[in-house]
Amino acid sequence: MATKKKLNKKPVKSKPAKTQSAAAAARNRQEKTFLRAADLDLEKFEPTNEQKKDLYYYLLLNRAFDDRVAKLYRQGKIIGAAYGSRGQEATSVGSTYALGKDDIVGPIIRNAGSIIVRGLPVKNFLSNFVGRSTTPTRGRDGNSHLGDLELGVFAPISHLGSLVINLAGCALAFKIKKQPRVALTYIGDGGTSTAEFHEGMNMAAVWKLPFVCIIENNNWAYSTPTSHQNLTPDLAVKGKAYGIEAIVMDGNDVMEAYRVSKYAIEKARAGNGPILIESKTMRMKGHAEHDDAFYVPKEQFAEWQKKDPIIRCEKYLLDHRVITAQENEAIKARVAKEMEDAEEFALNAPFPNSGDGVTGVYAD
Amino acid sequence: MATVTYLEAISMGLREEMLRDSNVYMIGEDIGVYGGAFKVTKGFIDEFGEDRVMDTPISEAGIIGVCVGSALMGLRPVAEMQFADFISCGFNQLVNQAAKLHYRWGEAVPMVVRCPSGGGVHGGPFHSQNPEAWFFHVPGLKIVSPSTPYDAKGLIKAAIRDNNPVLFFEHKYLYRRIKGEVPEDDYIVPIGKGEIKREGKDMTVIAYSSAVHWALEAAEQMQKDDGISVEVLDLRSILPYDKELILQSVKKTSKAIVAHEATLTGGVGGDIAAFITEHAFEYLDGPVKRLAALDTPVPYSPPLEAHFLPNKDKMLKTMRELAAF
Ligand SMILES: Cc1ncc(C[n+]2csc(CCOP(=O)(O)OP(=O)(O)O)c2C)c(N)n1
Ligand SMILES: [Mg+2]
């Protein structure tokens, strides 16, 4: 049998590594189940000062957006449930900011930051939480469930795991069409338990698709701790089973999230197959505004509060003189004003007409 | 007798069955410490322990699949879908494994899948569906869907004691809005048996779940405003449905409307309408009418959702159209 013969062939020796230690490092890398940011050469992915300011601005806007949604929820103005991303902003913002203009992202419920970074104005985004016609869904779907292909945003459905396959599908198209584009999506620690997560990761791996999946391990899936979801504490180990590179990153450090994501996105773009990233982070509220998170130990919140991504970023920028105290105030004021205007706009925007929902079930 | 909500009645029924039979266990996402997304199993984990109130990973195929396996080994699992909409992720296990197993190898699969379903709660396309018709077409499954606390308790108990896979659709809108008297002792509502919720002589509305409520309200108004007497037949069980009771009522009133909250095309109503025309054609004084939601996904924004859903006013209009024959 031809194939057997091939298999029995002695492997061709690869070129000797330049130095002994480099070879050892390469071997070490191969044997590791997953890598950490420190294992990678990320220097060239360091954001510029302008980009750092951008990242900070988006973090603040993401937080302000969530706070506004929570406030409106308490006032009974949100239609349905209100999901937020408090504590996880750095993961969405850092990774989506690392995408190129023609790339595509599939955000899920903790990724309001991704939608904002891709450029959907917050006034239109907020409109989607109050059921108005001034959103990409025109009131047909709610909260962060929206898509806009022009912005490179793939709309999620609620069913966890589904987007992993869909974004792998986008990546498949990029490969077939030989376009240098990358697809990025997210999944919760809980979502990795779905069948569709597995099917999507496996297909992306065997076809070496230009695809990056970020597991946001925020310690909880609704009321279920990650330990009841998965036996291994590091979800990145799943990458090994698919035969792909997996990296653990500090999801509360926006600079690290940017660097690691950029590394992964560019590596995937270069045709090396998909990369799985596990972002270690924490959901700093209940599952949604209706959930007081009584089941989360107070100490856990307190411990993670110290790692708040916004405070950390702010401190970094001030300490490294990327921004002045004055500039800081100006950015904060700009964000506050934007959210003020967004609320004004969204609450005064028209509801769709009652009959508007009957069309468009089918494409022409 | 105690006056309880629809939700509390389901909870009572589940608890009584857990106490009665140690083979009964609950399984689902966040049903333990959290007590379920809607708190139906609140306190169960303290009373019955983790082995009988199992929190699962987010794995609907897994949940339904282990129900099948453990049912065959002598247990009587009761699964909760966090929302009925997520049952699609366990579809294969239900329609191919659970539903066909007894037919293929003669072994019973006693299991219940509870599905919080229905709209009117601004849940949007993925937290509002009424997916019973997806399963109505599957021989081997049973489907029940109560409209009152009394029926909810009686049907959940009957479902748990049944030796077949039973889908229990519990309506989220009714959970805390509908209250009623429920006996504190043991009783069941037999699967397959409907009930006349209101007697009438001029037309019959055949409904289940939320539709029963707008049928009853509209019937009241028809009596008052139009002097027309409407009978309301609550199916309670959708698969199998009570053919005898339907024929009995329609032969008496000669007019029928079939109503449900799920979308129209391919819905349960079509099958019942066909059954009536096939078996009571010569008794009919008008077409069998159907009232259901529009054939679109469930929209999120309140004006869109209100337009999409059937309600009391649409029911009145349908009744008046039929009364004109
Ligand atoms: C297939 C499926 N089952 C159940 C749900 C209901 N649900 C919504 S979010 C959630 C918890 C998600 O946890 P995780 O994946 O860790 O994401 P996180 O909310 O922590 O960001 C559940 C169970 C769902 N959306 N999809
Ligand atoms: Mg989580």
XYZ file of C-alpha atoms and ligand atoms in Angstrom:
716
model
C 0.000 0.000 0.000
C 1.357 3.310 -1.095
C 0.310 5.166 1.990
C 1.858 2.635 4.296
C 5.128 2.889 2.485
C 5.052 6.608 2.891
C 4.342 6.290 6.573
C 7.217 3.922 7.067
C 9.659 6.243 5.428
C 12.244 7.542 7.776
C 11.472 11.141 8.678
C 13.735 13.606 6.937
C 16.005 15.258 9.424
C 15.215 18.898 9.799
C 18.003 21.401 9.487
C 20.029 21.651 12.653
C 18.952 24.551 14.788
C 21.304 27.475 14.976
C 22.220 26.984 18.576
C 21.731 24.261 21.055
C 19.567 26.383 23.279
C 17.304 27.441 20.397
C 16.750 23.789 19.536
C 16.019 23.035 23.152
C 13.622 25.944 23.280
C 11.854 24.722 20.147
C 11.553 21.249 21.599
C 10.338 22.657 24.821
C 7.699 24.620 22.981
C 6.538 21.575 21.127
C 6.211 19.523 24.252
C 4.341 22.140 26.204
C 0.618 21.609 26.251
C 0.122 25.316 25.823
C 2.179 28.459 25.818
C 2.040 31.550 27.949
C 2.512 35.081 26.735
C 6.009 35.023 28.257
C 6.991 32.108 26.005
C 6.382 34.188 22.895
C 8.429 36.871 21.251
C 5.860 39.612 21.345
C 8.069 42.661 21.091
C 7.098 43.438 17.548
C 3.444 43.395 18.494
C 3.816 46.136 21.057
C 1.113 48.749 20.418
C 2.244 52.289 19.633
C 1.437 55.052 22.070
C -1.431 56.181 19.879
C -2.794 52.643 19.889
C -2.415 52.442 23.640
C -4.529 55.546 24.019
C -7.094 54.035 21.679
C -7.210 50.844 23.702
C -7.785 52.824 26.876
C -10.538 54.864 25.267
C -12.322 51.718 24.090
C -11.995 50.125 27.526
C -13.616 53.164 29.081
C -16.341 53.258 26.464
C -17.061 49.550 26.902
C -17.371 50.053 30.676
C -19.486 53.185 30.322
C -21.730 51.415 27.844
C -22.317 48.510 30.230
C -22.917 50.863 33.139
C -25.478 52.746 31.082
C -27.268 49.533 30.144
C -27.329 48.516 33.821
C -28.725 51.903 34.824
C -31.433 51.733 32.161
C -32.244 48.204 33.252
C -32.843 49.375 36.806
C -35.096 52.081 35.411
C -37.099 49.425 33.574
C -36.125 50.808 30.175
C -34.242 47.813 28.791
C -36.376 45.359 26.851
C -35.725 41.889 28.245
C -32.519 40.854 29.997
C -29.324 42.929 30.246
C -25.979 41.155 29.923
C -22.754 43.016 30.607
C -19.029 42.454 30.375
C -17.710 44.147 33.517
C -14.213 42.885 34.248
C -13.742 41.393 30.789
C -13.406 44.533 28.693
C -9.689 44.092 28.051
C -10.197 40.752 26.316
C -12.770 42.020 23.818
C -11.080 45.336 23.216
C -7.487 44.116 23.022
C -8.231 41.226 20.687
C -10.684 42.906 18.349
C -8.419 45.937 18.093
C -5.710 43.584 16.835
C -7.796 42.615 13.794
C -7.313 44.119 10.368
C -9.986 46.114 8.582
C -11.031 43.205 6.357
C -11.066 40.619 9.120
C -14.244 39.432 10.793
C -15.219 38.971 14.415
C -18.067 37.019 15.988
C -18.781 38.617 19.371
C -20.944 36.926 22.009
C -22.616 38.333 25.145
C -19.470 39.529 26.917
C -18.057 41.220 23.825
C -19.810 44.563 23.624
C -16.281 45.956 23.426
C -15.675 44.134 20.142
C -18.737 45.687 18.544
C -17.667 49.125 19.729
C -14.121 48.670 18.459
C -15.409 47.608 15.036
C -17.079 50.968 14.831
C -20.791 50.578 15.498
C -21.748 53.935 17.053
C -22.782 53.472 20.676
C -26.061 55.304 20.042
C -27.084 52.620 17.531
C -25.717 49.861 19.722
C -27.693 51.114 22.711
C -30.814 51.355 20.539
C -30.657 47.574 20.220
C -31.118 47.207 23.987
C -34.268 49.303 23.969
C -35.895 47.730 20.916
C -35.740 50.739 18.609
C -35.607 50.812 14.824
C -32.221 52.577 14.765
C -30.078 49.437 14.956
C -28.815 46.862 12.480
C -31.581 44.473 13.636
C -34.307 47.139 13.431
C -35.747 45.760 16.672
C -35.913 42.170 15.505
C -33.241 41.006 17.932
C -31.976 42.546 21.148
C -29.021 43.432 23.359
C -25.660 42.650 21.758
C -27.202 40.264 19.236
C -26.427 42.119 16.068
C -24.255 41.865 13.022
C -22.920 44.153 10.338
C -20.795 42.670 7.582
C -19.520 46.089 6.538
C -18.006 46.439 9.987
C -16.862 42.826 9.947
C -19.206 41.760 12.743
C -20.909 38.377 12.560
C -24.159 38.317 14.580
C -24.369 35.675 17.285
C -27.303 33.496 18.201
C -27.888 32.641 21.858
C -26.939 29.014 21.405
C -23.422 28.763 22.777
C -20.839 27.135 20.569
C -22.608 27.857 17.294
C -20.468 30.831 16.347
C -17.276 28.821 16.582
C -18.379 26.800 13.569
C -19.738 29.825 11.730
C -16.520 31.793 12.086
C -14.578 28.716 11.028
C -16.836 28.838 7.972
C -15.832 32.442 7.316
C -12.212 31.365 7.617
C -12.847 28.508 5.193
C -14.089 31.020 2.630
C -10.952 33.130 3.128
C -8.845 30.068 2.499
C -10.794 28.981 -0.585
C -10.777 32.488 -2.004
C -7.118 32.925 -1.072
C -7.885 36.133 0.795
C -5.463 37.209 3.531
C -8.249 37.559 6.080
C -8.744 36.126 9.555
C -11.860 35.166 11.537
C -11.968 35.653 15.298
C -14.569 34.555 17.792
C -15.058 34.009 21.497
C -16.495 31.287 23.693
C -17.110 31.161 27.441
C -15.610 28.531 29.717
C -19.118 27.062 29.848
C -19.545 27.246 26.115
C -16.543 24.958 25.593
C -18.750 22.120 26.867
C -20.947 22.256 23.782
C -20.719 19.846 20.903
C -20.544 22.704 18.422
C -17.428 24.202 20.005
C -15.689 20.897 19.460
C -16.893 20.439 15.899
C -15.855 23.943 14.945
C -12.394 23.732 16.525
C -11.720 20.380 14.977
C -12.724 21.431 11.479
C -10.676 24.605 11.740
C -7.698 22.553 12.862
C -7.776 19.828 10.234
C -8.247 22.374 7.470
C -5.637 24.742 8.943
C -8.034 27.663 8.707
C -7.087 31.290 9.407
C -9.093 31.289 12.594
C -8.559 32.430 16.177
C -10.830 31.384 19.018
C -10.573 33.028 22.427
C -11.934 31.167 25.415
C -12.927 33.733 28.013
C -12.429 31.795 31.192
C -14.245 34.081 33.621
C -14.607 31.370 36.287
C -18.364 31.118 35.989
C -21.019 29.961 33.572
C -24.179 31.497 35.002
C -24.061 29.910 38.499
C -21.817 27.005 37.514
C -18.122 27.270 38.408
C -15.622 26.278 35.741
C -14.554 23.313 37.868
C -18.011 21.761 37.312
C -17.681 22.373 33.620
C -14.232 21.054 32.940
C -11.776 18.919 34.931
C -8.590 20.662 33.853
C -8.122 24.136 35.307
C -6.573 25.414 32.083
C -8.943 25.259 29.156
C -6.052 25.928 26.789
C -5.120 22.243 27.047
C -7.909 21.596 24.567
C -5.701 23.056 21.824
C -3.293 20.153 22.135
C -6.077 17.678 21.360
C -6.828 19.510 18.139
C -3.136 19.622 17.295
C -3.055 23.401 17.281
C -1.163 26.080 19.154
C -2.782 27.262 22.359
C -1.832 30.254 24.480
C -2.885 31.407 27.924
C -3.067 35.158 28.387
C -3.909 37.599 31.127
C -7.325 38.707 29.985
C -7.359 41.677 32.331
C -4.328 43.309 30.771
C -5.385 45.042 27.595
C -1.794 45.392 26.350
C -1.143 41.689 26.736
C -4.508 40.851 25.191
C -3.565 42.999 22.206
C -0.070 41.558 21.797
C -1.081 37.923 22.121
C -4.099 38.346 19.857
C -2.060 40.191 17.252
C 0.539 37.436 17.322
C -2.161 34.784 16.891
C -4.066 36.670 14.205
C -0.956 37.288 12.110
C 0.253 33.728 12.519
C -3.144 32.413 11.441
C -3.167 34.852 8.543
C 0.174 33.488 7.375
C -1.409 30.068 6.845
C -0.276 28.277 9.996
C -3.754 27.145 10.995
C -5.966 28.197 13.871
C -4.864 29.263 17.342
C -6.738 28.826 20.577
C -6.278 31.471 23.258
C -7.468 31.135 26.814
C -8.059 34.476 28.452
C -7.953 34.295 32.241
C -10.472 36.795 33.491
C -13.461 37.242 35.776
C -17.130 38.087 35.346
C -17.444 40.896 37.893
C -21.244 40.833 38.098
C -24.014 38.271 37.949
C -24.818 36.462 34.732
C -27.072 39.381 33.812
C -28.573 42.328 35.677
C -31.331 40.159 37.165
C -28.774 37.900 38.891
C -27.190 39.133 42.134
C -24.466 36.439 41.962
C -25.094 35.247 45.533
C -23.177 32.080 44.681
C -19.880 33.879 43.937
C -17.625 34.081 47.023
C -17.100 37.708 48.071
C -13.330 37.087 48.330
C -13.222 36.082 44.689
C -14.751 39.370 43.628
C -12.376 41.234 45.942
C -9.332 39.439 44.591
C -10.225 40.174 40.989
C -11.230 43.739 41.706
C -7.519 44.354 42.298
C -6.901 43.275 38.703
C -9.519 45.539 37.206
C -8.485 46.019 33.578
C -9.366 49.686 33.430
C -7.561 50.737 36.574
C -4.522 48.779 35.420
C -4.507 50.349 32.000
C -4.966 53.812 33.439
C -2.094 53.320 35.859
C 0.144 51.986 33.095
C -0.539 54.919 30.812
C 0.046 57.473 33.537
C 3.130 55.743 34.947
C 4.689 55.432 31.489
C 3.662 58.959 30.582
C 1.672 57.812 27.592
C -0.999 60.212 28.737
C -1.016 63.118 31.152
C -3.502 63.494 33.974
C -5.114 66.210 31.919
C -5.457 64.005 28.854
C -6.892 61.308 31.071
C -9.650 63.630 32.237
C -10.317 64.663 28.662
C -10.712 61.027 27.507
C -13.055 60.301 30.400
C -15.117 63.376 29.641
C -15.348 62.421 25.984
C -16.612 58.939 26.904
C -19.144 60.311 29.386
C -20.475 62.738 26.804
C -20.715 60.033 24.159
C -22.786 57.834 26.455
C -24.965 60.742 27.503
C -25.702 61.479 23.855
C -26.225 57.804 23.114
C -28.871 57.499 25.802
C -30.596 60.632 24.619
C -30.591 59.289 21.069
C -31.674 55.726 21.877
C -34.518 56.622 24.209
C -35.910 59.108 21.736
C -35.468 56.890 18.702
C -38.654 55.482 17.178
C -39.841 51.967 17.835
C -40.375 49.973 14.672
C -43.943 50.019 13.364
C -45.863 46.988 14.515
C -46.128 45.527 11.006
C -42.438 45.999 10.180
C -41.517 42.546 11.406
C -43.386 40.526 8.790
C -40.983 40.967 5.894
C -37.530 39.624 5.234
C -37.942 36.059 6.421
C -36.563 35.107 3.006
C -34.047 36.819 0.789
C -35.253 37.901 -2.653
C -56.079 22.903 48.643
C -53.470 25.585 48.247
C -53.486 28.560 45.914
C -50.228 28.481 44.007
C -48.699 29.827 40.820
C -48.261 27.736 37.702
C -44.535 27.638 38.484
C -45.058 26.554 42.089
C -47.402 23.821 40.918
C -44.711 22.345 38.667
C -42.275 22.563 41.542
C -44.734 20.784 43.882
C -45.257 18.003 41.380
C -41.534 17.488 40.882
C -40.866 17.452 44.599
C -43.635 14.959 45.330
C -42.321 12.605 42.666
C -38.777 12.926 44.047
C -40.103 11.949 47.489
C -42.270 9.144 46.137
C -39.678 7.413 43.964
C -35.953 7.456 44.690
C -35.250 6.631 41.044
C -36.429 10.062 39.989
C -33.651 12.619 39.565
C -33.295 16.117 38.112
C -30.621 17.169 35.653
C -29.913 20.460 33.913
C -27.895 23.659 33.757
C -27.847 25.761 36.939
C -30.692 23.765 38.547
C -28.773 23.061 41.758
C -27.428 25.928 43.870
C -29.150 28.473 41.641
C -32.435 26.528 41.574
C -32.804 26.837 37.807
C -32.972 29.946 35.636
C -36.618 30.347 36.690
C -36.203 28.860 40.183
C -38.445 25.856 39.548
C -36.044 23.571 41.453
C -35.194 26.103 44.147
C -34.151 24.322 47.362
C -34.111 20.890 45.725
C -30.356 20.454 46.041
C -30.527 21.012 49.818
C -33.369 18.579 50.187
C -32.243 15.825 47.829
C -28.476 16.269 47.429
C -26.177 16.664 44.454
C -26.645 13.145 43.168
C -30.332 13.706 42.530
C -30.172 17.355 41.527
C -27.376 17.495 39.000
C -25.853 20.636 37.574
C -24.413 19.891 34.179
C -21.914 21.409 31.797
C -23.556 23.354 28.954
C -24.274 20.248 26.927
C -27.859 19.694 25.838
C -27.031 16.642 23.732
C -25.192 15.383 26.794
C -28.107 16.016 29.133
C -30.664 14.294 26.942
C -28.262 11.516 26.042
C -27.476 10.615 29.648
C -31.200 10.672 30.390
C -31.648 7.934 27.797
C -28.788 5.855 29.179
C -29.737 6.221 32.815
C -33.433 5.611 32.076
C -32.491 2.289 30.543
C -30.592 1.424 33.722
C -33.702 1.939 35.839
C -33.696 5.638 36.740
C -36.388 8.170 35.857
C -34.601 11.344 34.783
C -36.233 14.738 34.548
C -34.152 17.131 32.461
C -34.512 20.884 32.369
C -33.642 22.850 29.267
C -32.688 26.331 30.489
C -34.945 27.642 27.716
C -36.969 25.458 25.336
C -35.026 27.095 22.503
C -31.859 25.228 23.495
C -33.475 21.838 22.949
C -32.307 22.140 19.355
C -28.795 21.297 20.597
C -30.110 17.952 21.889
C -32.344 17.227 18.926
C -30.621 14.100 17.668
C -30.644 12.379 21.061
C -34.359 13.047 21.393
C -35.732 12.283 17.962
C -33.445 9.438 16.978
C -32.328 7.798 20.189
C -35.031 8.419 22.816
C -38.008 8.361 20.445
C -37.156 5.220 18.478
C -35.595 3.074 21.142
C -38.675 1.226 22.347
C -39.851 0.563 18.820
C -36.465 -0.850 17.878
C -35.600 -2.946 20.913
C -38.648 -3.062 23.112
C -37.014 -1.279 26.034
C -38.835 1.593 27.684
C -37.247 5.072 28.036
C -38.993 6.774 30.950
C -37.716 10.340 30.861
C -39.059 13.869 30.928
C -37.598 16.951 29.280
C -38.939 20.179 30.770
C -38.934 23.081 28.362
C -39.625 26.661 29.516
C -41.149 28.048 26.348
C -43.224 30.845 24.916
C -43.181 34.519 24.100
C -44.573 37.736 25.455
C -41.522 38.124 27.675
C -39.388 40.166 25.231
C -36.903 37.350 24.959
C -36.289 37.772 21.222
C -35.742 35.027 18.635
C -33.847 32.618 20.917
C -35.631 32.867 24.249
C -39.273 32.839 23.152
C -39.957 29.934 20.853
C -42.701 27.326 21.096
C -40.959 24.422 19.402
C -43.523 21.656 20.050
C -44.214 21.142 16.345
C -40.574 20.090 15.780
C -41.372 17.054 17.928
C -45.039 16.563 17.023
C -43.837 14.851 13.878
C -41.824 12.255 15.787
C -43.528 8.965 16.625
C -42.315 7.715 20.000
C -42.355 11.065 21.802
C -45.173 12.382 23.957
C -45.828 16.105 24.371
C -47.825 17.852 27.068
C -48.378 21.547 27.726
C -50.545 22.681 30.646
C -52.426 25.969 30.960
C -53.281 25.928 34.684
C -51.501 25.151 37.974
C -53.790 22.144 38.551
C -52.927 20.644 35.183
C -49.254 21.573 35.532
C -48.861 19.566 38.712
C -50.969 16.667 37.481
C -49.224 16.468 34.132
C -45.657 16.683 35.441
C -46.444 13.782 37.762
C -48.038 11.802 34.953
C -45.066 12.567 32.703
C -42.590 11.280 35.290
C -44.601 8.056 35.745
C -44.968 7.500 32.006
C -42.654 4.911 30.464
C -41.891 7.022 27.420
C -39.917 10.170 26.662
C -42.258 13.050 27.458
C -41.655 16.683 26.530
C -43.183 19.018 29.073
C -43.655 22.537 27.654
C -44.136 25.002 30.500
C -45.029 28.522 29.452
C -42.772 31.256 30.850
C -45.458 33.937 30.563
C -47.799 31.867 32.719
C -45.164 30.989 35.344
C -45.995 33.710 37.853
C -49.064 35.279 36.289
C -51.457 32.356 36.582
C -52.573 31.199 40.014
C -54.995 28.481 40.950
C -56.083 25.934 43.495
C -54.045 22.782 43.621
C -54.658 19.790 45.881
C -51.741 19.122 48.189
C -52.127 15.374 47.848
C -51.310 12.990 45.068
C -53.190 13.109 41.776
C -52.292 12.952 38.122
C -53.761 14.425 34.965
C -53.692 11.570 32.480
C -51.604 12.132 29.340
C -53.769 12.178 26.223
C -56.856 13.590 27.938
C -58.137 17.094 27.220
C -60.626 19.002 29.304
C -63.536 21.329 28.580
C -62.492 24.496 30.393
C -65.700 26.327 29.437
C -68.924 24.843 28.159
C -70.593 26.359 25.135
C -72.873 25.409 22.242
C -72.129 27.646 19.247
C -68.464 26.975 18.517
C -65.434 25.153 19.953
C -61.983 26.589 20.479
C -59.367 23.858 20.745
C -56.288 25.283 22.445
C -53.412 24.536 24.785
C -51.046 26.435 27.040
C -51.235 30.251 26.743
C -53.877 30.030 23.990
C -56.376 28.637 26.499
C -56.247 31.908 28.396
C -56.990 34.196 25.516
C -59.659 31.747 24.326
C -61.371 31.927 27.711
C -61.208 35.726 27.822
C -62.512 36.074 24.291
C -65.268 33.518 24.959
C -66.451 35.595 27.882
C -66.644 38.669 25.709
C -68.404 36.841 22.856
C -71.083 35.788 25.294
C -71.504 39.320 26.603
C -71.223 41.299 23.374
C -72.474 38.921 20.697
C -74.572 36.460 22.670
C -72.514 33.614 21.224
C -71.678 30.680 23.419
C -68.122 29.402 22.955
C -66.795 26.107 24.267
C -63.109 26.051 25.183
C -61.376 22.689 24.965
C -57.939 22.606 26.594
C -55.958 19.817 24.966
C -53.371 19.662 27.775
C -51.677 16.848 25.827
C -50.514 17.570 22.299
C -49.119 14.146 21.430
C -51.240 12.133 21.652
C -54.151 14.559 21.588
C -57.677 13.779 22.741
C -59.431 12.943 19.486
C -62.536 11.663 21.186
C -63.133 14.853 23.128
C -62.512 16.991 20.038
C -65.089 15.056 18.009
C -67.583 15.124 20.850
C -67.333 18.886 21.188
C -67.229 19.741 17.481
C -70.195 17.501 16.709
C -72.094 19.462 19.344
C -71.097 22.993 18.265
C -70.499 22.406 14.518
C -67.787 25.036 14.422
C -64.127 24.850 15.381
C -61.091 27.057 15.839
C -57.699 25.580 16.660
C -55.431 28.020 18.484
C -51.811 28.001 19.598
C -49.030 30.468 20.208
C -46.530 28.676 17.976
C -46.260 29.777 14.343
C -48.975 28.761 11.900
C -47.447 26.800 9.042
C -46.610 23.238 9.943
C -48.003 23.785 13.412
C -50.055 21.427 15.554
C -53.235 23.264 14.522
C -52.993 22.091 10.940
C -53.068 18.444 11.940
C -56.022 18.917 14.253
C -57.933 20.864 11.606
C -57.332 18.034 9.137
C -58.460 15.494 11.710
C -61.718 17.390 12.268
C -62.534 17.733 8.576
C -61.750 14.081 8.033
C -63.885 12.811 10.881
C -66.654 15.370 11.413
C -67.075 16.963 7.997
C -70.818 16.448 7.831
C -71.270 18.177 11.194
C -69.398 21.347 10.251
C -71.191 24.626 9.526
C -68.021 26.500 8.560
C -64.327 26.049 7.834
C -62.077 24.916 10.639
C -60.156 28.074 11.481
C -56.649 28.337 12.855
C -55.187 31.077 15.011
C -51.448 31.099 15.554
C -48.391 33.342 15.490
C -47.136 34.791 12.213
C -44.700 32.759 10.161
C -41.565 34.650 11.207
C -38.978 34.265 13.971
C -40.086 35.794 17.288
C -39.099 39.466 17.153
C -37.717 41.303 20.162
C -39.053 44.848 20.084
C -42.440 45.126 21.871
C -44.507 46.453 18.934
C -43.125 43.745 16.655
C -43.688 40.986 19.182
C -47.233 42.164 19.935
C -47.997 42.074 16.223
C -46.450 38.633 15.866
C -48.241 36.910 18.748
C -51.862 35.840 18.741
C -53.933 37.342 21.563
C -57.444 37.857 22.851
C -58.346 40.457 20.224
C -57.180 38.296 17.350
C -59.135 35.466 18.923
C -62.284 37.591 19.045
C -61.853 38.502 15.406
C -61.456 34.850 14.441
C -64.510 33.894 16.495
C -66.596 36.567 14.789
C -65.440 35.455 11.341
C -66.492 31.923 12.136
C -69.748 32.980 13.770
C -70.713 34.652 10.456
C -71.039 31.257 8.748
C -26.591 25.837 24.033
C -26.962 26.774 25.119
N -27.410 26.287 26.299
C -27.771 27.116 27.291
C -27.689 28.461 27.139
C -28.110 29.406 28.264
N -26.953 30.164 28.732
C -26.711 31.409 28.288
S -25.269 32.009 28.849
C -24.992 30.624 29.808
C -23.738 30.536 30.616
C -22.556 30.785 29.744
O -21.384 30.600 30.440
P -19.993 30.813 29.703
O -19.967 30.068 28.423
O -18.934 30.525 30.665
O -20.018 32.350 29.302
P -20.098 33.602 30.284
O -21.554 33.907 30.467
O -19.410 33.250 31.542
O -19.413 34.690 29.527
C -26.017 29.707 29.631
C -26.093 28.407 30.300
C -27.245 28.936 25.891
N -27.157 30.240 25.615
N -26.891 28.082 24.906
Mg -17.922 31.885 31.855
